[in-house]
Structure formats: structure tokens, C-alpha cells
Coordinates of C-alpha atoms in Angstrom, one line a residue:
X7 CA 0.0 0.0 0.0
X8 CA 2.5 2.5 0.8
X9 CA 4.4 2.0 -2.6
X10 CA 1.7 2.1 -4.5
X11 CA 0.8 5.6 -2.4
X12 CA 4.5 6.3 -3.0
X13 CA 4.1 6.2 -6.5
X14 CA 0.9 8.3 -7.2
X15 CA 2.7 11.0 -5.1
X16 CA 5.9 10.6 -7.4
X17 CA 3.1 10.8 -10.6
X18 CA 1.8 14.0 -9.0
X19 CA 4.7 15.6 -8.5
X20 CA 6.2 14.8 -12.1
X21 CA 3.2 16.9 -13.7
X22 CA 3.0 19.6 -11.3
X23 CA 6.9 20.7 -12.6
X24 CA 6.2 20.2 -15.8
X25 CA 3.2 22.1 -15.7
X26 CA 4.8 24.8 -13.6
X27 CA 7.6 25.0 -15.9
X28 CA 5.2 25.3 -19.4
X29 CA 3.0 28.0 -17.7
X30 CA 6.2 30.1 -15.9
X31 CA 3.4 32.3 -14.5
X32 CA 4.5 32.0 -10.9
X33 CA 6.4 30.1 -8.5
X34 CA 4.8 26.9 -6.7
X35 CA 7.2 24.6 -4.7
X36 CA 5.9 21.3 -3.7
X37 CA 5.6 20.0 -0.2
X38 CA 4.4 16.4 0.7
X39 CA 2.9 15.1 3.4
X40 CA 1.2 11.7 4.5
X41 CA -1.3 9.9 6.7
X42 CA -2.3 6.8 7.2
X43 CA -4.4 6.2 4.7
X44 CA -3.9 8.4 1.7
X45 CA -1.7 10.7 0.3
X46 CA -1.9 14.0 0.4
X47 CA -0.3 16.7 -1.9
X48 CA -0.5 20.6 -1.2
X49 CA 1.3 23.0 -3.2
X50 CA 2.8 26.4 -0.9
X51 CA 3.1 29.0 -3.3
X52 CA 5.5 31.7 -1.3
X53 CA 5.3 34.0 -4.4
X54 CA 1.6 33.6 -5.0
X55 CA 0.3 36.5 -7.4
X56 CA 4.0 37.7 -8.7
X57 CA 5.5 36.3 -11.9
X58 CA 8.4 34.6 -12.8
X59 CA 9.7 36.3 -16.0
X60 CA 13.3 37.1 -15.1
X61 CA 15.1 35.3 -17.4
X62 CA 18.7 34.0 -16.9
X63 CA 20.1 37.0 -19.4
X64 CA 18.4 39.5 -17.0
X65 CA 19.8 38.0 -13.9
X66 CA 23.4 38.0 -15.0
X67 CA 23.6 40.9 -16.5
X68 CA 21.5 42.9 -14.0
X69 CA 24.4 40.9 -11.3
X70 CA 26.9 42.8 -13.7
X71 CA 26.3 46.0 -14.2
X72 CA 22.9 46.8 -12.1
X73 CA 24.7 48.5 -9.2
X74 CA 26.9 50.7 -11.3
X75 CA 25.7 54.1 -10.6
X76 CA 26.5 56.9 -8.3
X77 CA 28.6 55.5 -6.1
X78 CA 31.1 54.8 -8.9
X79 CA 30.6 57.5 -11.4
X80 CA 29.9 60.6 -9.2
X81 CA 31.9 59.6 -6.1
X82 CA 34.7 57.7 -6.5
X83 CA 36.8 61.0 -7.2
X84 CA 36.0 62.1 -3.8
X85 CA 37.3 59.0 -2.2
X86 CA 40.8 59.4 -3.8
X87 CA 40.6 63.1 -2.7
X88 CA 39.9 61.9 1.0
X89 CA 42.4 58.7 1.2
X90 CA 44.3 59.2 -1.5
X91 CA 44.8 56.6 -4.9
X92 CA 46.9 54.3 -2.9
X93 CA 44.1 54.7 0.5
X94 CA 41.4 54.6 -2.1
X95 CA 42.7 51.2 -3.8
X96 CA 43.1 49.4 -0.6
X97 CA 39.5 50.3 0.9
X98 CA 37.9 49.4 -2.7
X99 CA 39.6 46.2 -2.6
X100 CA 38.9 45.5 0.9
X101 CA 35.0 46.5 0.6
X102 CA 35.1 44.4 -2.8
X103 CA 36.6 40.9 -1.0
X104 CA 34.0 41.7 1.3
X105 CA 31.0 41.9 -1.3
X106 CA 32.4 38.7 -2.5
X107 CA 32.0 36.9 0.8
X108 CA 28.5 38.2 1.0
X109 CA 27.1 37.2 -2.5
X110 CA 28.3 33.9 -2.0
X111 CA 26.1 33.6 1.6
X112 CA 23.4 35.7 0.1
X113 CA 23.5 33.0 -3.2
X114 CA 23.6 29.7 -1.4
X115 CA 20.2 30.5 0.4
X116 CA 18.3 32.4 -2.8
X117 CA 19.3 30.0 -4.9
X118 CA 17.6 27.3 -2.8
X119 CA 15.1 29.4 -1.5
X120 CA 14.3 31.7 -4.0
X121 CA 11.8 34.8 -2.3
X122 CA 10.8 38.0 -2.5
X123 CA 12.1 40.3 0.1
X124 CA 14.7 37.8 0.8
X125 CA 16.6 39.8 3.7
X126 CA 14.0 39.9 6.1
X127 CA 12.5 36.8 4.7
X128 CA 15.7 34.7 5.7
X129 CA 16.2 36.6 8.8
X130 CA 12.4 35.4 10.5
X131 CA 12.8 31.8 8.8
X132 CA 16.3 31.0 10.0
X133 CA 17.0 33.6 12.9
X134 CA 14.6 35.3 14.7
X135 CA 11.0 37.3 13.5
X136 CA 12.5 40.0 15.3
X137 CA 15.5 40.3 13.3
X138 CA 13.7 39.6 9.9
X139 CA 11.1 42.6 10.9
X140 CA 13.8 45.6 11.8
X141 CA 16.0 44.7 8.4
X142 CA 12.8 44.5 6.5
X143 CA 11.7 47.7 7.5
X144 CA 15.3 49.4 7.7
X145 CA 15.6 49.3 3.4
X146 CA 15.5 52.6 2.2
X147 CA 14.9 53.5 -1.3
X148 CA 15.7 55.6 -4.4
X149 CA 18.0 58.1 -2.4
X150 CA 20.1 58.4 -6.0
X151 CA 17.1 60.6 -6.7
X152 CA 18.9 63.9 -4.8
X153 CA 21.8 63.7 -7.7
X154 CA 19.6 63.2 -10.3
X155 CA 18.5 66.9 -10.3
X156 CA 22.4 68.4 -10.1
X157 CA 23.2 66.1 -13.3
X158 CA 20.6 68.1 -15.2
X159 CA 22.2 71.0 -14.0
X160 CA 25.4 70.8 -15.6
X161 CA 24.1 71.6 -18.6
X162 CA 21.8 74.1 -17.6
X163 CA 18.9 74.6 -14.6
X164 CA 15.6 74.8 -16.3
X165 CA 13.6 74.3 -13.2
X166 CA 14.1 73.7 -9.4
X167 CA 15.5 70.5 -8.3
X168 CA 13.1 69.2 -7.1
X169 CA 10.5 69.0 -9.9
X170 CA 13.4 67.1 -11.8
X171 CA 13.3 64.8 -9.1
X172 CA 9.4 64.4 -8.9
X173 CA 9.0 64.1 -12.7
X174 CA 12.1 61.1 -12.5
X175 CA 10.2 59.7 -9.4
X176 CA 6.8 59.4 -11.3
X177 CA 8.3 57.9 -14.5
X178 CA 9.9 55.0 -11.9
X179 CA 7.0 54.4 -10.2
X180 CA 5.0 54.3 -13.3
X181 CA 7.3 51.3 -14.6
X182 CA 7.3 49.2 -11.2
X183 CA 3.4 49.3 -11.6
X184 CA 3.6 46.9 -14.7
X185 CA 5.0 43.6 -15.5
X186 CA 8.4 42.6 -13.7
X187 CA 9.4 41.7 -17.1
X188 CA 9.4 45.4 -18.0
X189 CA 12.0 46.1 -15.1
X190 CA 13.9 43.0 -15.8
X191 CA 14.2 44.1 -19.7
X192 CA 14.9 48.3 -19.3
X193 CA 17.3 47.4 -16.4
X194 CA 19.4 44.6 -18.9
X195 CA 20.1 47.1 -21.6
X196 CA 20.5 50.4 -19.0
X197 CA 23.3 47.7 -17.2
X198 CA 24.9 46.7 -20.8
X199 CA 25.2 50.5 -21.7
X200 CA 27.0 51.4 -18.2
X201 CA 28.8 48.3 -18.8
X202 CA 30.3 49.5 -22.0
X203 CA 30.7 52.5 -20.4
X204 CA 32.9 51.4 -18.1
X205 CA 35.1 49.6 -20.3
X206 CA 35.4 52.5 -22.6
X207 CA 36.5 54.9 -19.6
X208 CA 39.1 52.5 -18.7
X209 CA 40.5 52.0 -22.3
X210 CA 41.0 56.1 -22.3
X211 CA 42.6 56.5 -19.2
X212 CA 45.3 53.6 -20.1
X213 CA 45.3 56.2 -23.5
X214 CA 45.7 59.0 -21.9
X215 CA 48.2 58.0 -18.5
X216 CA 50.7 56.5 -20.9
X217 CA 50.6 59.8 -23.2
X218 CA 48.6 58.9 -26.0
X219 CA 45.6 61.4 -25.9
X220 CA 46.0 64.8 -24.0
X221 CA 48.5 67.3 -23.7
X222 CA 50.6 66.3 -20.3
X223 CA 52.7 63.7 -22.0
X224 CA 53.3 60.4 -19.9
X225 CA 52.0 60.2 -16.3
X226 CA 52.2 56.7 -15.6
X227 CA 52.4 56.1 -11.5
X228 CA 53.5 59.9 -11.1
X229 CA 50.8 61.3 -8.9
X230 CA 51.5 58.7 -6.3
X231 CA 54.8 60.0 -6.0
X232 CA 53.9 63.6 -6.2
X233 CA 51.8 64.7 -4.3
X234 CA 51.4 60.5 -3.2
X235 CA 49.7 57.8 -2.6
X236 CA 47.8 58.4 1.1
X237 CA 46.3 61.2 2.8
X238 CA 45.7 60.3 6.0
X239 CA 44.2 57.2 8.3
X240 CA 41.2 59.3 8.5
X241 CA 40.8 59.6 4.7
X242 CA 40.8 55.6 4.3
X243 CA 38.5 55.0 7.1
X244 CA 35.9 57.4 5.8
X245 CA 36.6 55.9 2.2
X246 CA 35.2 52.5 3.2
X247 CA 32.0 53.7 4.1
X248 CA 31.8 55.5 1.0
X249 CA 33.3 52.3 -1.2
X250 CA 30.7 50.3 0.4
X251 CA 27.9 52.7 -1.0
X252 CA 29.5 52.6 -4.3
X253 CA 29.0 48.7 -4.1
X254 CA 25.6 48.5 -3.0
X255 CA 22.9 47.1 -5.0
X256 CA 25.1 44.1 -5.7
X257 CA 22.8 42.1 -3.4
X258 CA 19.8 42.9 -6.0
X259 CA 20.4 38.8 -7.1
X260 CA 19.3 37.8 -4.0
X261 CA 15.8 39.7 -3.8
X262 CA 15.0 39.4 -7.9
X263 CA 15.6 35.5 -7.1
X264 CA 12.0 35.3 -6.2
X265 CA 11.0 35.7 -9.8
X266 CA 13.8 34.6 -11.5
X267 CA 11.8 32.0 -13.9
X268 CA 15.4 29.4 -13.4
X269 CA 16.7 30.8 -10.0
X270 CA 18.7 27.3 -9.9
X271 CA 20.2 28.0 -13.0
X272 CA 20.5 32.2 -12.7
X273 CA 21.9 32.4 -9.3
X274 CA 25.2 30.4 -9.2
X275 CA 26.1 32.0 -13.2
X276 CA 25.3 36.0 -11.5
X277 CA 27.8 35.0 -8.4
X278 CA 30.2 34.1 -10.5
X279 CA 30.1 37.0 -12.2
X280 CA 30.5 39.0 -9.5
X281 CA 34.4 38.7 -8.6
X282 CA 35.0 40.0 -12.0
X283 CA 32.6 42.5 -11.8
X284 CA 34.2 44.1 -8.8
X285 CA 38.0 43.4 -10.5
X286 CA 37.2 45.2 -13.6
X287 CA 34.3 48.3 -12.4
X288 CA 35.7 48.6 -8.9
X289 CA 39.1 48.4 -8.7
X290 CA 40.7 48.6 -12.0
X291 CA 38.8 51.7 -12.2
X292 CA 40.1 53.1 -8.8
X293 CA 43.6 52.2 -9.7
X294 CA 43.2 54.2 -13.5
X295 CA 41.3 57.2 -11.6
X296 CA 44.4 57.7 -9.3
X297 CA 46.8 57.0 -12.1
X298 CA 45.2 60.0 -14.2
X299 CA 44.4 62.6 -11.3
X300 CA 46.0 63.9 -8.0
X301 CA 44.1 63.7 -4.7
X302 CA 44.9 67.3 -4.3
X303 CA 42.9 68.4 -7.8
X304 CA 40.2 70.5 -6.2
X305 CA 37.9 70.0 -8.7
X306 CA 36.7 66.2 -8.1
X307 CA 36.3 67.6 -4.0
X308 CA 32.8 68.3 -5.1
X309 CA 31.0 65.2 -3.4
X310 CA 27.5 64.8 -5.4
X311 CA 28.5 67.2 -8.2
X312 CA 28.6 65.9 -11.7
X313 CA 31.7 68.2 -13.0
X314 CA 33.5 66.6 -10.0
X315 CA 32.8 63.0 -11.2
X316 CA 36.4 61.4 -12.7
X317 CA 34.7 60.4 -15.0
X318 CA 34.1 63.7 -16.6
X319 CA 37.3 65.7 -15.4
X320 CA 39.2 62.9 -17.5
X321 CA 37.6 63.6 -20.7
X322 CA 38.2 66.9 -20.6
X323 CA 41.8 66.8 -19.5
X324 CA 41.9 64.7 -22.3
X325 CA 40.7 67.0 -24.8
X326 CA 37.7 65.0 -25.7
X327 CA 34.9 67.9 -25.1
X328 CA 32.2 65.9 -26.9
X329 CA 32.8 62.9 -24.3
X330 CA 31.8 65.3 -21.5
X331 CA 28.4 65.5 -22.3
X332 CA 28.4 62.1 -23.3
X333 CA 29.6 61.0 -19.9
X334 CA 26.8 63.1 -17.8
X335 CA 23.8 61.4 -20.1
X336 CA 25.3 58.3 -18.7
X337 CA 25.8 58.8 -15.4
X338 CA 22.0 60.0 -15.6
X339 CA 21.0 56.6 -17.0
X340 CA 23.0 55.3 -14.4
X341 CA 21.4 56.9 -11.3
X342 CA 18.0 56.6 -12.9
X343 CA 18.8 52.8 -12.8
X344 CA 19.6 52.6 -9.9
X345 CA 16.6 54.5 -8.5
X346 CA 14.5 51.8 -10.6
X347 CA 15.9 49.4 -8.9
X348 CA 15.7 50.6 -5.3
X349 CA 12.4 51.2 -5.5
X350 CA 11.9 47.3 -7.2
X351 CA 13.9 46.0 -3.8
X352 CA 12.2 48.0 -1.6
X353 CA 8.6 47.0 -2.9
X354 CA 9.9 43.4 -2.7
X355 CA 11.2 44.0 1.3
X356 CA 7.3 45.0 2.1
X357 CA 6.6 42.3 0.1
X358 CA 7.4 39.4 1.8
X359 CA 7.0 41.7 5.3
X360 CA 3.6 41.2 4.5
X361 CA 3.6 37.6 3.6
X362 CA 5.8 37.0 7.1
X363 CA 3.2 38.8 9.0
X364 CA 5.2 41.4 9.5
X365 CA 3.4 44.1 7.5
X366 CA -0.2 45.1 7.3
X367 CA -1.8 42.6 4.5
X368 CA -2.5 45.2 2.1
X369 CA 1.0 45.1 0.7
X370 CA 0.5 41.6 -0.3
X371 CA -1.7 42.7 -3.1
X372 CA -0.7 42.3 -6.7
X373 CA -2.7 43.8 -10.0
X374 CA -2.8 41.4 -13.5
X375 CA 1.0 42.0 -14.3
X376 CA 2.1 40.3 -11.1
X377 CA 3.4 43.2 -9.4
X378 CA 3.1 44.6 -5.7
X379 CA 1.2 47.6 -6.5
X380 CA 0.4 48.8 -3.1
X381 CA 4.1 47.7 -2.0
X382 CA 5.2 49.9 -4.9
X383 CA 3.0 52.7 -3.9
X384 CA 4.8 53.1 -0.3
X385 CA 7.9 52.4 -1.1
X386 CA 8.3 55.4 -3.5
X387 CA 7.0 57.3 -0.3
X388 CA 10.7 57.2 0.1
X389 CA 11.7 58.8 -3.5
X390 CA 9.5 61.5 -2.7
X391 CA 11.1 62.4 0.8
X392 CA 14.7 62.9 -1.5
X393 CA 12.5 64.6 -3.8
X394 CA 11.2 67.5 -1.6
X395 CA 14.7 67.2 0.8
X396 CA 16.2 68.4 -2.7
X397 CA 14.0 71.5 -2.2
X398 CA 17.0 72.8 0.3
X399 CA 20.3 71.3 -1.7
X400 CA 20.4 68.4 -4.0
X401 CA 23.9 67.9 -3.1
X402 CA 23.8 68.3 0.8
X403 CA 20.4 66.0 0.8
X404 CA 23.0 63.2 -1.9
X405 CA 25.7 63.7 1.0
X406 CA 23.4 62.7 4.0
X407 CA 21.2 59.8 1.9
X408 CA 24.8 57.8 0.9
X409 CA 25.7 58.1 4.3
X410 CA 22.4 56.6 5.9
X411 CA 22.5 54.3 3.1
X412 CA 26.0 53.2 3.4
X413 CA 25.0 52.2 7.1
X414 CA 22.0 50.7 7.0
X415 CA 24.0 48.5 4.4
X416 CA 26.8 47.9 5.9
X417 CA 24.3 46.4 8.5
X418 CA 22.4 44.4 6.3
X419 CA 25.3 42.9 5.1
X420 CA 26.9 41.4 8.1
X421 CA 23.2 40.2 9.3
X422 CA 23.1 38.2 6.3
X423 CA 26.5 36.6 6.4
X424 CA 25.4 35.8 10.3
X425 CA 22.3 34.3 8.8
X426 CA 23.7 31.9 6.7
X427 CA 26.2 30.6 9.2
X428 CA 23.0 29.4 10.8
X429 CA 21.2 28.4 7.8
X430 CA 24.2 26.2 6.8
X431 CA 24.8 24.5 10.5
X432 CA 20.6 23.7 10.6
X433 CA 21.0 22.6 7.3
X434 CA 23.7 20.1 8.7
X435 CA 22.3 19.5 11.7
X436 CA 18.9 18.0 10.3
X437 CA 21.2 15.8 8.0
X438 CA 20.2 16.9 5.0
X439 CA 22.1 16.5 2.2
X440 CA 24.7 19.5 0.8
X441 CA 24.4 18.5 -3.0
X442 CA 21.1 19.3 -3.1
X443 CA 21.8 22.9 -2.7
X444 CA 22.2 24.6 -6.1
X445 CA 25.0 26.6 -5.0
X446 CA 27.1 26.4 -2.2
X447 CA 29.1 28.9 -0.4
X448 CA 32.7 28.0 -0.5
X449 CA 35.3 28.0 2.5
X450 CA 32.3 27.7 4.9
X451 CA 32.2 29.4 7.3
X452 CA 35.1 31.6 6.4
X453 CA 33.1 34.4 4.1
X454 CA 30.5 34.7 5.9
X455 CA 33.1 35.5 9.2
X456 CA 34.6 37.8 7.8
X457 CA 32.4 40.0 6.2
X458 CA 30.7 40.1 9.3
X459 CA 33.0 41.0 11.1
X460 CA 34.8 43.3 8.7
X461 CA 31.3 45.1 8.3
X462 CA 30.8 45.4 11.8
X463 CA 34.2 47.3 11.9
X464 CA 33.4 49.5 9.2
X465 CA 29.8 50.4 11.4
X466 CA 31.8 51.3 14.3
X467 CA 35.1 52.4 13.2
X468 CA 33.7 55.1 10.7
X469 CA 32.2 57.6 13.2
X470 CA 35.3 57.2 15.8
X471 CA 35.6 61.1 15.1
X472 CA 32.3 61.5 17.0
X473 CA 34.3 60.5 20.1
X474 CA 38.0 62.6 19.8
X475 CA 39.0 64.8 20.8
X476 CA 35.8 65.2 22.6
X477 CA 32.5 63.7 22.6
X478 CA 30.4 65.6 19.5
X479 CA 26.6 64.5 19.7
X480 CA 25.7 66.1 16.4
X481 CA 28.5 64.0 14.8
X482 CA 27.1 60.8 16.4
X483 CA 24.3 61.6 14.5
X484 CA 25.1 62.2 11.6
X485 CA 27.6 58.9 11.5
X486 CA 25.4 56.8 13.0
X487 CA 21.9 57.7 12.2
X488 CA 21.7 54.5 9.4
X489 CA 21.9 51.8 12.2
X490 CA 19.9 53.7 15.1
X491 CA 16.3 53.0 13.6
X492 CA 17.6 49.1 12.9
X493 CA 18.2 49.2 16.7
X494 CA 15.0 50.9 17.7
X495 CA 12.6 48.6 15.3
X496 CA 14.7 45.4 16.5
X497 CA 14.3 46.2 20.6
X498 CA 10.5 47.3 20.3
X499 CA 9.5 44.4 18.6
X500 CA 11.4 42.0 20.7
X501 CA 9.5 43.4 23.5
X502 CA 5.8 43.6 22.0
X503 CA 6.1 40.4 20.6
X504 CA 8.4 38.5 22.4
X505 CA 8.7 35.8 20.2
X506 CA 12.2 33.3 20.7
X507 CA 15.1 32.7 18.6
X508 CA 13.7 29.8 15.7
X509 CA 15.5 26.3 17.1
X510 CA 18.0 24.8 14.3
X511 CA 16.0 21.7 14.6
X512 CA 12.8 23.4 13.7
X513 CA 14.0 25.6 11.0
X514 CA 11.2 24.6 7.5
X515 CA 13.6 23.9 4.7
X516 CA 11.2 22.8 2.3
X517 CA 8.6 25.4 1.6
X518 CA 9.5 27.4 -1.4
X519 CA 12.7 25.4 -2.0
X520 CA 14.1 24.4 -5.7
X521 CA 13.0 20.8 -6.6
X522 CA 14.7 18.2 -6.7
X523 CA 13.8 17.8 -10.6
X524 CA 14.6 21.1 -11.6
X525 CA 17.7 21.3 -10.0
X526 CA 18.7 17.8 -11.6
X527 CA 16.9 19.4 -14.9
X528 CA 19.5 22.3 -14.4
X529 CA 22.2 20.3 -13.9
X530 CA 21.9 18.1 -16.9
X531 CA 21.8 20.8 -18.8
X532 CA 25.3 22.2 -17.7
X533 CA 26.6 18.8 -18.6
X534 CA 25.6 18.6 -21.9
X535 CA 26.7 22.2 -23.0
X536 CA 30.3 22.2 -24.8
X537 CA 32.7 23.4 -22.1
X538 CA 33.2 27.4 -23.8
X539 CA 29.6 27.8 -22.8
X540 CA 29.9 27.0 -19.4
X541 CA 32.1 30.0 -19.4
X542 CA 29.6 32.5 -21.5
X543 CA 27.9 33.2 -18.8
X544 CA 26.2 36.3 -19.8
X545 CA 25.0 34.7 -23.3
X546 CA 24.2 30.9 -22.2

């Protein structure tokens, strides 16, 4: 009797993948269970509503160039004016080995548990609901929207900054009301034209260091001689905080997981993109930027201001006028991007705060084109706060949303690296087997150790000049104000609710996980590719 019940479940299970894979309309994970008699077979759909239309292409190249923005284009010359090229190098590379670490935690748990909202979802499944409700409702969104306006002002103000920023706000919401597919699609070729952007940048200022364009002659490694290489200890703490803001958005994988129509397949190709993502945007572009321009060139000291981005004072001490213009148009693609996606991450954070109980059940609602309307709706609350703040100074109001942005990341970062030390040691602990994760994090638990660590450094170690030589409260503030409301969400709802930590032996690892089939699916198909595709990641 029970073989026979065995194999009608088996039956049942077979046609429910294939059907879920011919339809791709949303995610449904199957989860058995028996009784005596007969079987019984219920589906838990944990993305019930949205669509899965994010193809592999999207993934990837969203993993490759979706964070590029700000951060890189409009800040990076104020790092190397703080800490210097050789300061600027070493806290790029430090904050890049530490996105690594944290991609590969954040990957091994999406990719088996792909989800919406996937922060705060991981944090109430595999830590505490506490802990899952503060990070949840710690994501802030759009702040890129305060530089927006000031890049439309290098050519010329036509109206106040902040009806730039309204207008831009209203065109992103607009475009997170409608099919996922629309975002997954606008933000592929807005990443593949930053990424070509990149690459050309970096192909003119090997051009113009070594002499070839321009009228200085050679410069090679001169300005790290003269005037040098470091500023100050100061100057490279303060640059970590702000490398970490240029790298932020790189976690985007984890969250668009939960309609990623192969996350099996999309998640481990996006990770491993993602060391040579940071080698050739982050660093190689630090090291050129320092090569081409002295941390004592007053005119990149201009935090937020897009005739201070490197970008731009290369091309004209190159001689290439036209390129100028040419950059600014980007880096406005680029910060539009990014505000597009910020306001898809946050949308998908109140998503699954809904679905965890942890947000009013209005948020769970989703129109015909499988998106989170009312989730969309408040988070661009958000984007309209940077909006008006942009009514006093678009760059002051850029200044103070990086910084409470770079926090309240840093912090999300080490919570997830501490969340998948746990998830991995349940995982153990109930005997489950390893290979049936589609990725794994490698080194265990040596990633996820040190980027938490390192990023709890970073938290505290930034606003040390709050404390010498004396005590200031208003730069406590100002340095700490990203983590305070974490801490204030995290204690009040501990208290109200007072629910306990989630026991490693009760922690549910089977609703919403990958099947068995299509992971084995996925898997066959990796072995039957010719080995140069394995490696095309971006068009396999």
C-alpha cells in the first residue's frame, strides 16, 4: 500500500513541474505530506500572485552592471581626494573581498530558496522574526534621486531641483506598476550600456596615462609620488564607508531571485560573475582614476556634483569635449537605474514583510501584471522624501542619503553573512544533504566570518571622530543615524512580541525550495553544453 501511495505522489509531483515550468506564470514549490491512509499533496506557493519572468540574461547581466551608478561614477573622485589613490585602492579592494564573501552567503540561500524580500524573509525563517522585521523595515529606497536633479544642472537649470526629481520619481513608479518583465528588460540594456561604459572609460585613461591622448605627456604612477599615494588614516576609514555605497545594489540577485523564472540556474552564473565584476568596475577603475588625477585636484572635491565625477574631469583633461556630455547622459541613466531598482527591492522587502506577518496585508496585493502595487505605492513614499529634501540642496540631501544608506547597508550585510552561518549549520544538523543545494558557499564558514566581522568594523570604526577629541553628539548623528532606527525597530519588537530565537532543529527547509527535478533538470543541462559555454555566462 505504501508503494503504490508512493508512486501516485511521485506521478503527481512529475506533472506539477512540468506544468509549472510550461505555464512560468509563478512560483509553486511542492511539499508532501502523508497519513495513514492516503496521500496528500499541497502545493505552498510563497510568491503567489507575482511572476516569474526574469530570465537567466536579466539576472546575469543585472548581477553585472545593475549596481553601477553613483557610487562609482559621481563619487569615486572624492574617495581618492579623501584617502588618496593608494588609501582609495586598498578600501575598494577591501569592501570588494567583502562583497564577495557576501554574495556567495546571500547565493547559497536564494538560490535554494528563491523569495521576495529575501533579507528579512531569511532573517524570520532562520534567525529570529525579530530580526527579519527591523532589516525588513530598515531598506531605504531611491535616495540616487537627490543627484539626479544636479546632473541636469550641468548643462543648464531649467527648473528647481526638485520637480526634476518628482518628474524622475513618477516615471519609476510608473514602470514598477507593470509587468516585472518590463524592469527586468529596461534594467538589462541600461546595465549593458554602463557596462560599455565602463570599459570605454578605462580604455581612455590607459590612453591618456601612458601619453597617447591629452596634452601632459606620460603620467604613468606619477601622482603617487607627487603629491602621493595616502592622505591620511582618517581619509581611508571614511573611504570604506563610502566604497561600500558605491558597491551597494550588488545584493539585487538575492531579492529578484524570487521571480527569477530558473533561479537554480541564474543564481550560481550571477555569483560568478560578480568577482569579476568588482576586479574590472571597482578596482581597476580606482587604480586608472588615481593614475590620471592627483588627490589634491580640487575640482573632483565636489562630493554629489557631476563636474566633479572622474569620469568627466578625465575627458576633458583629455581634450575629448564631446565625451563630457556624453559621460553626464550616462551617469543619468545610471542613477535613474539605480533608483528603478531601489524602488523594485524595496517593494519586494514589504513584500514578503507582508507575507511574514510582518506588514499590514494590504501590501500583499498584486494587479494582472504580477506586481506589488500597493508595495510599490509606499515604497516610493521614500523617493518623494529625496524629492522635496532636494528642495534645500540636492547635493547636501545626496551627501546625508549615501551616508544613511552606506549604514543601514553595511548592517544588512553582516546580518546576512550571520544568517547563513546558521542556515548552513541547521542545514547540517537536520542531515540533510549539501548537494542538493544549487550553490554552495565555499570556504564555509570563512566568508561569511569575515564579512561580518569586517562590516561590523566598518559600522563602528567610521564615526570614531564623534568621540575625539571630545564627545560631539551632532556627529554621532550624523555617523550613526543608518543603524539607530535598525536598533530601535529590532528592541520594540522584541518586547511587543516576544517571540524566541527559531530552534536549528525546527527551522522549515522545504517550503519554497528548488525541486529536486529542476535542480537535476539544471544540472543536466550544464553537462551537456560544450565546455566554452559553461564560461559564457552572460550569453548561455
Amino acid at each position: 500500500m505504501s508503494d503504490e501511495i508512493k508512486q501516485i505522489d511521485e506521478k503527481i509531483e512529475v506533472i506539477d513541474t512540468q506544468e509549472k515550468r510550461a505555464s512560468s506564470a509563478h512560483a509553486s514549490f511542492a511539499h508532501e505530506s502523508f497519513d495513514d491512509d492516503k496521500p496528500e499533496h499541497t502545493v505552498i506557493d510563497l510568491q503567489e500572485g507575482t511572476k516569474r519572468h526574469l530570465s537567466t540574461r536579466v539576472i546575469v547581466m543585472v548581477a553585472l552592471g545593475g549596481s553601477i551608478g553613483t557610487g562609482l561614477y559621481l563619487n569615486m573622485g572624492a574617495n581618492i581626494a579623501e584617502a588618496g589613490p593608494g588609501g582609495a585602492l586598498i578600501a575598494y579592494c577591501a569592501v570588494g573581498l567583502l562583497v564577495y564573501c557576501l554574495m556567495t552567503c546571500l547565493s547559497e540561500m536564494s538560490a535554494y530558496i528563491p523569495v521576495s524580500g529575501a533579507f528579512n524573509h531569511y532573517a524570520s525563517r532562520f534567525f529570529e522574526p525579530a530580526l527579519g522585521f527591523a532589516l525588513g523595515w530598515g531598506v531605504t529606497a531611491a535616495t540616487e534621486l537627490a543627484a539626479a536633479a544636479t546632473i541636469i544642472d550641468f548643462w543648464k537649470p531649467v527648473m528647481p531641483d526638485a520637480a526634476w526629481s518628482t518628474i524622475f520619481m513618477v516615471i519609476i513608479l510608473a514602470l514598477n506598476l507593470f509587468s516585472v518583465r518590463i524592469y527586468g528588460e529596461s534594467e538589462y540594456y541600461l546595465s549593458l550600456v554602463k557596462v560599455l561604459m565602463v570599459i570605454v572609460f578605462c580604455v581612455i585613461c590607459i590612453i591618456y596615462t601612458s601619453g597617447g591622448i591629452g596634452p601632459q605627456g606620460p603620467i604613468g604612477f606619477k601622482y603617487w609620488y607627487e603629491p602621493g599615494a595616502f592622505t591620511s588614516g582618517v581619509g581611508f576609514v571614511g573611504c570604506l564607508l563610502s566604497a561600500g555605497f558605491s558597491y551597494q545594489g550588488t545584493e539585487i540577485v538575492g531579492n529578484a531571485a524570487g521571480e527569477a523564472a530558473e533561479p537554480a540556474k541564474a543564481i550560481p552564473r550571477a555569483i560568478n560573475l560578480t568577482f569579476y565584476r568588482i576586479l574590472v568596475f571597482y578596482v581597476l577603475t580606482i587604480l586608472l582614476v588615481g593614475m590620471c588625477l592627483p588627490y589634491d585636484n580640487t575640482e573632483m572635491t565636489d562630493d554629489g556634483n557631476p563636474s566633479a565625477s572622474p569620469f568627466t574631469l578625465v575627458l576633458k583633461y583629455a581634450g575629448i569635449g564631446a565625451g563630457v556630455d556624453v559621460v553626464n547622459a550616462i551617469i543619468l541613466v545610471s542613477v535613474l537605474s539605480a533608483c528603478n531598482s531601489s524602488i523594485y527591492v524595496s517593494s519586494r522587502a514589504l513584500l514578503g514583510l507582508a507575507r511574514d506577518g510582518n506588514a499590514p496585508a494590504i501590501f500583499n496585493k498584486t494587479n494582472r501584471f504580477g506586481a506589488p502595487y500597493m508595495a510599490v505605492l509606499a515604497s516610493s513614499i521614500f523617493g518623494f522624501i529625496c524629492c522635496f529634501v532636494s528642495i534645500y540642496s540636492a547635493e547636501v540631501a545626496f551627501t546625508w542619503f549615501m551616508r544613511i544608506t552606506s549604514i543601514s547597508g553595511f548592517n544588512n550585510w553582516m546580518w546576512t553573512c550571520l544568517i547563513q552561518i546558521r542556515f548552513r549549520l541547521a542545514y547540517v544538523k537536520q542531515g540533510r544533504d549539501l548537494n542538493e543545494l544549487p550553490y554552495k558557499s565555499p570556504w564555509f564558514p570563512i566568508p561569511a566570518i569575515f564579512a561580518s566581522l569586517f562590516s561590523f568594523v566598518i559600522i563602528i570604526g567610521q564615526g570614531y571622530t564623534a568621540f575625539t577629541p571630545s564627545f560631539s553628539a551632532t556627529k554621532f548623528v550624523s555617523k550613526y543615524i543608518g543603524v539607530l532606527p535598525f536598533i530601535v525597530i529590532y528592541i520594540v519588537h522584541k518586547l511587543l512580541v516576544k517571540q524566541r530565537w527559531v530552534p536549528m532543529e525546527e527551522i522549515d527547509f522545504e517550503t519554497g525550495r528548488v525541486t529536486k527535478q529542476e535542480l537535476e533538470r539544471v544540472r543536466a543541462e550544464v553537462a551537456a553544453q560544450p565546455w566554452y559555454r559553461r564560461y559564457l555566462y552572460i550569453l548561455a
